[in-house]
CSV table of C-alpha atoms in Angstrom, one decimal:
chain,number,residue,atom,x,y,z
A,296,THR,CA,-3.9,-12.0,-4.1
A,297,GLN,CA,-0.5,-9.9,-4.2
A,298,SER,CA,2.0,-10.3,-1.4
A,299,ARG,CA,1.1,-6.8,-0.2
A,300,THR,CA,-2.6,-7.7,0.1
A,301,ARG,CA,-1.7,-10.9,2.4
A,302,LEU,CA,0.3,-9.2,4.8
A,303,ALA,CA,-2.2,-6.5,5.0
A,304,TYR,CA,-4.6,-9.3,5.9
A,305,ALA,CA,-2.1,-10.9,8.4
A,306,TYR,CA,-1.6,-7.6,10.4
A,307,ASP,CA,-5.7,-6.9,10.2
A,308,LEU,CA,-6.2,-10.3,12.1
A,309,SER,CA,-3.3,-9.6,14.1
A,310,CYS,CA,-4.8,-6.5,15.4
A,311,PHE,CA,-8.3,-8.3,16.2
A,312,PHE,CA,-6.3,-11.0,17.8
A,313,ASP,CA,-4.5,-8.7,20.3
A,314,TYR,CA,-7.7,-6.9,21.0
A,315,LEU,CA,-9.4,-10.0,22.1
A,316,HIS,CA,-6.1,-10.9,24.3
A,317,GLU,CA,-6.3,-7.8,26.0
A,318,ASN,CA,-9.8,-7.1,26.6
A,319,ASN,CA,-11.7,-10.6,26.7
A,320,PRO,CA,-11.1,-12.2,30.5
A,321,ILE,CA,-10.8,-15.7,28.9
A,322,CYS,CA,-8.6,-14.8,26.4
A,323,LYS,CA,-6.5,-12.8,29.1
A,324,LYS,CA,-5.1,-16.3,30.6
A,325,MET,CA,-3.8,-17.7,27.2
A,326,GLY,CA,-1.3,-16.9,24.5
A,327,ILE,CA,-3.2,-15.6,21.2
A,328,THR,CA,-2.1,-19.0,19.3
A,329,GLU,CA,-4.0,-21.0,22.1
A,330,ILE,CA,-7.2,-19.0,21.9
A,331,PRO,CA,-9.7,-21.9,20.5
A,332,LEU,CA,-12.5,-21.7,17.9
A,333,SER,CA,-14.8,-22.2,20.3
A,334,ILE,CA,-14.3,-18.4,21.7
A,335,LEU,CA,-14.5,-17.0,18.0
A,336,GLU,CA,-17.8,-18.9,17.6
A,337,SER,CA,-19.3,-17.5,21.0
A,338,LEU,CA,-18.5,-13.5,20.0
A,339,LYS,CA,-21.8,-11.7,19.4
A,340,PRO,CA,-21.9,-9.0,17.0
A,341,MET,CA,-22.0,-6.4,19.4
A,342,ASP,CA,-18.6,-7.9,20.4
A,343,LEU,CA,-17.1,-7.5,17.0
A,344,GLU,CA,-18.4,-4.0,16.9
A,345,GLU,CA,-17.1,-3.0,20.2
A,346,TYR,CA,-13.8,-3.9,18.7
A,347,LEU,CA,-14.3,-2.2,15.4
A,348,TYR,CA,-15.4,0.8,17.6
A,349,ASN,CA,-12.0,0.6,19.6
A,350,LEU,CA,-10.0,0.9,16.4
A,351,LYS,CA,-11.0,4.4,16.0
A,352,VAL,CA,-7.8,5.3,18.7
A,353,TYR,CA,-6.0,2.6,20.9
A,354,GLU,CA,-2.5,2.1,22.5
A,355,LYS,CA,-0.3,-0.7,21.6
A,356,ASP,CA,3.6,-1.2,22.3
A,357,GLY,CA,3.2,2.3,24.3
A,358,MET,CA,2.2,3.9,21.1
A,359,ALA,CA,-1.2,5.3,20.1
A,360,HIS,CA,-3.0,4.1,16.7
A,361,THR,CA,-5.8,5.4,14.8
A,362,ASN,CA,-7.9,4.1,11.9
A,363,GLU,CA,-10.1,6.2,9.9
A,364,GLU,CA,-13.2,4.9,8.2
A,365,ARG,CA,-11.5,3.1,5.6
A,366,GLY,CA,-9.3,1.5,7.6
A,367,ILE,CA,-12.0,0.1,10.0
A,368,LYS,CA,-13.7,-1.0,7.0
A,369,ARG,CA,-11.1,-3.0,5.6
A,370,LYS,CA,-10.3,-4.5,9.3
A,371,LEU,CA,-14.0,-5.5,9.2
A,372,SER,CA,-13.5,-6.8,5.4
A,373,SER,CA,-10.5,-9.2,6.9
A,374,LEU,CA,-12.7,-10.5,10.0
A,375,ARG,CA,-15.7,-11.1,7.8
A,376,SER,CA,-13.3,-13.3,5.4
A,377,PHE,CA,-11.8,-14.8,8.1
A,378,TYR,CA,-14.7,-16.1,9.5
A,379,LYS,CA,-16.5,-17.1,6.1
A,380,TYR,CA,-13.6,-19.2,5.8
A,381,LEU,CA,-14.2,-21.2,9.2
A,382,TYR,CA,-17.7,-21.2,8.6
A,383,LYS,CA,-17.8,-22.3,5.3
A,384,ASN,CA,-15.6,-25.3,6.0
A,385,GLU,CA,-17.4,-26.2,9.3
A,386,PHE,CA,-14.8,-25.3,11.9
A,387,ILE,CA,-17.3,-23.2,13.8
A,388,GLN,CA,-21.3,-23.2,13.7
A,389,SER,CA,-22.4,-19.7,13.6
A,390,ASN,CA,-20.7,-16.3,11.6
A,391,PRO,CA,-21.1,-13.4,14.0
A,392,ALA,CA,-19.2,-11.3,11.4
A,393,SER,CA,-21.7,-11.6,8.8
A,394,LYS,CA,-24.1,-9.6,11.1
A,395,VAL,CA,-22.4,-6.7,11.6
A,396,SER,CA,-23.1,-3.7,9.3
A,397,THR,CA,-20.2,-2.3,7.0
A,398,PRO,CA,-19.3,1.0,8.4
A,399,LYS,CA,-20.1,4.0,6.4
A,400,ILE,CA,-17.8,5.8,4.4
A,401,HIS,CA,-18.0,9.4,3.9
A,402,ASP,CA,-16.3,10.6,0.5
A,403,LYS,CA,-13.5,13.2,0.7
A,404,ASN,CA,-12.6,15.9,-1.7
A,405,ILE,CA,-9.9,14.5,-4.3
A,406,ILE,CA,-7.5,17.3,-4.3
A,407,ARG,CA,-5.8,17.4,-7.8
A,408,LEU,CA,-2.3,19.5,-8.9
A,409,ASP,CA,-3.2,22.2,-11.5
A,410,ALA,CA,-0.8,22.2,-14.5
A,411,ASP,CA,1.5,24.6,-12.9
A,412,GLU,CA,1.9,23.0,-9.7
A,413,VAL,CA,2.8,20.2,-11.8
A,414,ALA,CA,5.5,22.2,-13.8
A,415,ASN,CA,6.7,23.6,-10.4
A,416,LEU,CA,7.0,20.2,-9.2
A,417,LEU,CA,8.9,18.9,-11.8
A,418,ASP,CA,11.3,21.9,-12.1
A,419,GLU,CA,12.0,21.1,-8.6
A,420,VAL,CA,13.2,17.4,-9.4
A,421,GLU,CA,15.3,19.1,-12.1
A,422,SER,CA,16.9,21.8,-10.3
A,423,GLY,CA,16.7,20.6,-6.6
A,424,GLU,CA,17.9,24.4,-5.6
A,425,ASN,CA,15.1,24.1,-2.4
A,426,LEU,CA,16.6,21.0,-1.0
A,427,THR,CA,18.8,21.1,2.1
A,428,LYS,CA,22.6,20.6,1.4
A,429,LYS,CA,22.4,17.0,2.6
A,430,GLN,CA,19.2,16.3,0.4
A,431,GLN,CA,21.4,18.1,-2.4
A,432,MET,CA,24.5,15.5,-2.1
A,433,PHE,CA,21.8,12.7,-3.2
A,434,HIS,CA,20.0,14.8,-6.1
A,435,ASP,CA,22.4,14.3,-8.7
A,436,ARG,CA,22.3,10.7,-8.2
A,437,THR,CA,18.7,10.2,-8.4
A,438,LYS,CA,17.1,13.3,-10.5
A,439,VAL,CA,17.0,11.4,-13.6
A,440,ARG,CA,15.1,8.8,-12.4
A,441,ASP,CA,12.8,11.0,-10.1
A,442,LEU,CA,11.9,12.9,-13.1
A,443,ALA,CA,11.0,9.9,-15.4
A,444,LEU,CA,9.1,8.3,-12.1
A,445,LEU,CA,7.3,11.2,-11.3
A,446,THR,CA,6.3,12.2,-14.7
A,447,LEU,CA,5.3,8.9,-15.5
A,448,MET,CA,2.8,9.0,-12.3
A,449,LEU,CA,1.7,12.5,-13.3
A,450,GLY,CA,0.8,11.4,-16.7
A,451,THR,CA,-0.8,8.3,-16.2
A,452,GLY,CA,-2.6,8.5,-12.6
A,453,ILE,CA,-1.0,4.6,-11.9
A,454,ARG,CA,-1.0,3.9,-8.2
A,455,VAL,CA,2.2,3.9,-6.2
A,456,SER,CA,2.3,0.1,-6.1
A,457,GLU,CA,1.9,-0.3,-9.8
A,458,CYS,CA,4.3,1.9,-10.6
A,459,VAL,CA,6.9,0.1,-7.9
A,460,GLY,CA,5.8,-3.2,-10.1
A,461,LEU,CA,7.0,-2.1,-13.5
A,462,ASP,CA,9.7,-4.2,-15.5
A,463,LEU,CA,11.9,-2.7,-18.2
A,464,ASN,CA,9.5,-4.8,-20.7
A,465,ASP,CA,6.4,-3.4,-19.4
A,466,VAL,CA,7.5,0.0,-21.3
A,467,ASP,CA,6.3,0.2,-24.9
A,468,PHE,CA,8.2,3.2,-26.6
A,469,LYS,CA,6.5,2.6,-29.8
A,470,ASN,CA,2.7,2.5,-28.8
A,471,THR,CA,3.9,4.7,-25.7
A,472,CYS,CA,2.1,2.9,-23.4
A,473,ILE,CA,3.0,0.3,-20.3
A,474,ARG,CA,1.6,-2.9,-19.2
A,475,VAL,CA,0.7,-2.2,-15.6
A,476,THR,CA,-0.6,-4.9,-13.1
A,477,ARG,CA,-3.9,-3.6,-11.4
A,478,LYS,CA,-5.2,-4.9,-7.8
A,479,GLY,CA,-5.8,-8.3,-7.8
A,480,GLY,CA,-3.1,-9.0,-10.2
A,481,LYS,CA,-5.0,-8.0,-13.6
A,482,GLU,CA,-2.9,-6.8,-16.2
A,483,ALA,CA,-3.9,-3.3,-18.0
A,484,ILE,CA,-2.6,-1.1,-20.9
A,485,VAL,CA,-2.0,2.2,-20.1
A,486,TYR,CA,-0.8,4.8,-22.1
A,487,PHE,CA,1.4,7.9,-21.6
A,488,SER,CA,1.6,11.4,-23.1
A,489,ASP,CA,4.8,12.3,-25.4
A,490,GLU,CA,5.6,14.6,-22.4
A,491,ALA,CA,7.3,11.2,-20.4
A,492,VAL,CA,8.8,9.6,-23.3
A,493,GLU,CA,12.1,11.9,-23.4
A,494,PRO,CA,12.6,11.5,-19.3
A,495,LEU,CA,12.1,8.0,-19.6
A,496,GLN,CA,14.3,7.2,-22.3
A,497,GLU,CA,17.2,8.9,-20.8
A,498,TYR,CA,16.3,7.2,-17.4
A,499,ILE,CA,16.6,3.9,-19.1
A,500,GLU,CA,19.7,4.4,-20.9
A,501,GLU,CA,21.3,5.7,-17.3
A,502,ARG,CA,19.4,2.4,-15.9
A,503,LYS,CA,21.5,0.2,-18.7
A,504,LYS,CA,24.5,1.2,-17.0
A,505,LEU,CA,23.7,-0.2,-13.3
A,506,THR,CA,24.0,-3.3,-12.1
A,507,PRO,CA,21.0,-4.6,-10.1
A,508,ALA,CA,20.8,-6.5,-6.8
A,509,LYS,CA,20.0,-10.0,-7.0
A,510,GLY,CA,16.1,-10.7,-7.9
A,511,SER,CA,16.0,-6.6,-9.3
A,512,GLU,CA,17.2,-7.8,-12.7
A,513,ASN,CA,14.2,-6.9,-14.7
A,514,ALA,CA,12.8,-3.7,-12.2
A,515,LEU,CA,12.3,-0.8,-14.1
A,516,PHE,CA,13.3,1.6,-11.1
A,517,LEU,CA,15.7,1.1,-9.0
A,518,SER,CA,16.6,2.5,-5.7
A,519,SER,CA,20.2,3.7,-4.7
A,520,HIS,CA,21.0,0.2,-3.3
A,521,HIS,CA,19.9,-1.1,-7.0
A,522,SER,CA,17.5,-2.9,-5.9
A,523,ARG,CA,13.4,-2.5,-7.0
A,524,ILE,CA,12.0,0.8,-5.5
A,525,ASN,CA,9.7,0.4,-2.9
A,526,VAL,CA,6.6,2.1,-1.9
A,527,ARG,CA,8.3,3.9,0.7
A,528,THR,CA,11.1,5.6,-1.1
A,529,ILE,CA,8.3,7.0,-3.8
A,530,GLN,CA,6.3,8.5,-1.0
A,531,ASN,CA,9.7,10.3,0.7
A,532,MET,CA,10.7,11.1,-2.5
A,533,VAL,CA,7.6,13.2,-3.3
A,534,LYS,CA,7.1,14.3,0.2
A,535,LYS,CA,11.2,15.7,-0.3
């Protein structure tokens, strides 16, 4: 698994142990790291279902947190993997998580940009005329990168995380394709359109003039600090 996936699993399990610490009378008396395996084994499927129900809306550190159907399903998946590991290696003698039903996922309509909306978005990246004065100060520094990045994403449909992981040697202009690392670490070849060639070439020429931060020497897209761009930066750029 990728490091981001491992962090996500770790976060999911921390939510579960926080819940036990707050709601189980025995666990309240001890620290989270002191909770014995016998407690996990003694839980019933109904106890785990109550935990999943609590995930819909709960409070932590004075802040309200919510989970949609997919978030709850993922947390159950993390919990099942955890229990399966303990049961398989004979740390526990029963596996209550295996008896909990998977929450039903209701399909959401996929909202796609039409051709005019795509053109308007890319025009905005080039001109920046509707940005605030503060945003316009940074616009000239990043517009070549942003245009190349968005043109590539819109033209290929790759995930934001896949875009973040691209290296310079993943781009093949001869065959107009990129090599991306899919979920689970599997590599795939994705072809991009002719419209993406010029913005990408222009950005790479500009990228050659930059001195990347340590560890980001091979990264295709760099942040303003010259380190590999991250998912949050791209999300904020699209929102802007």
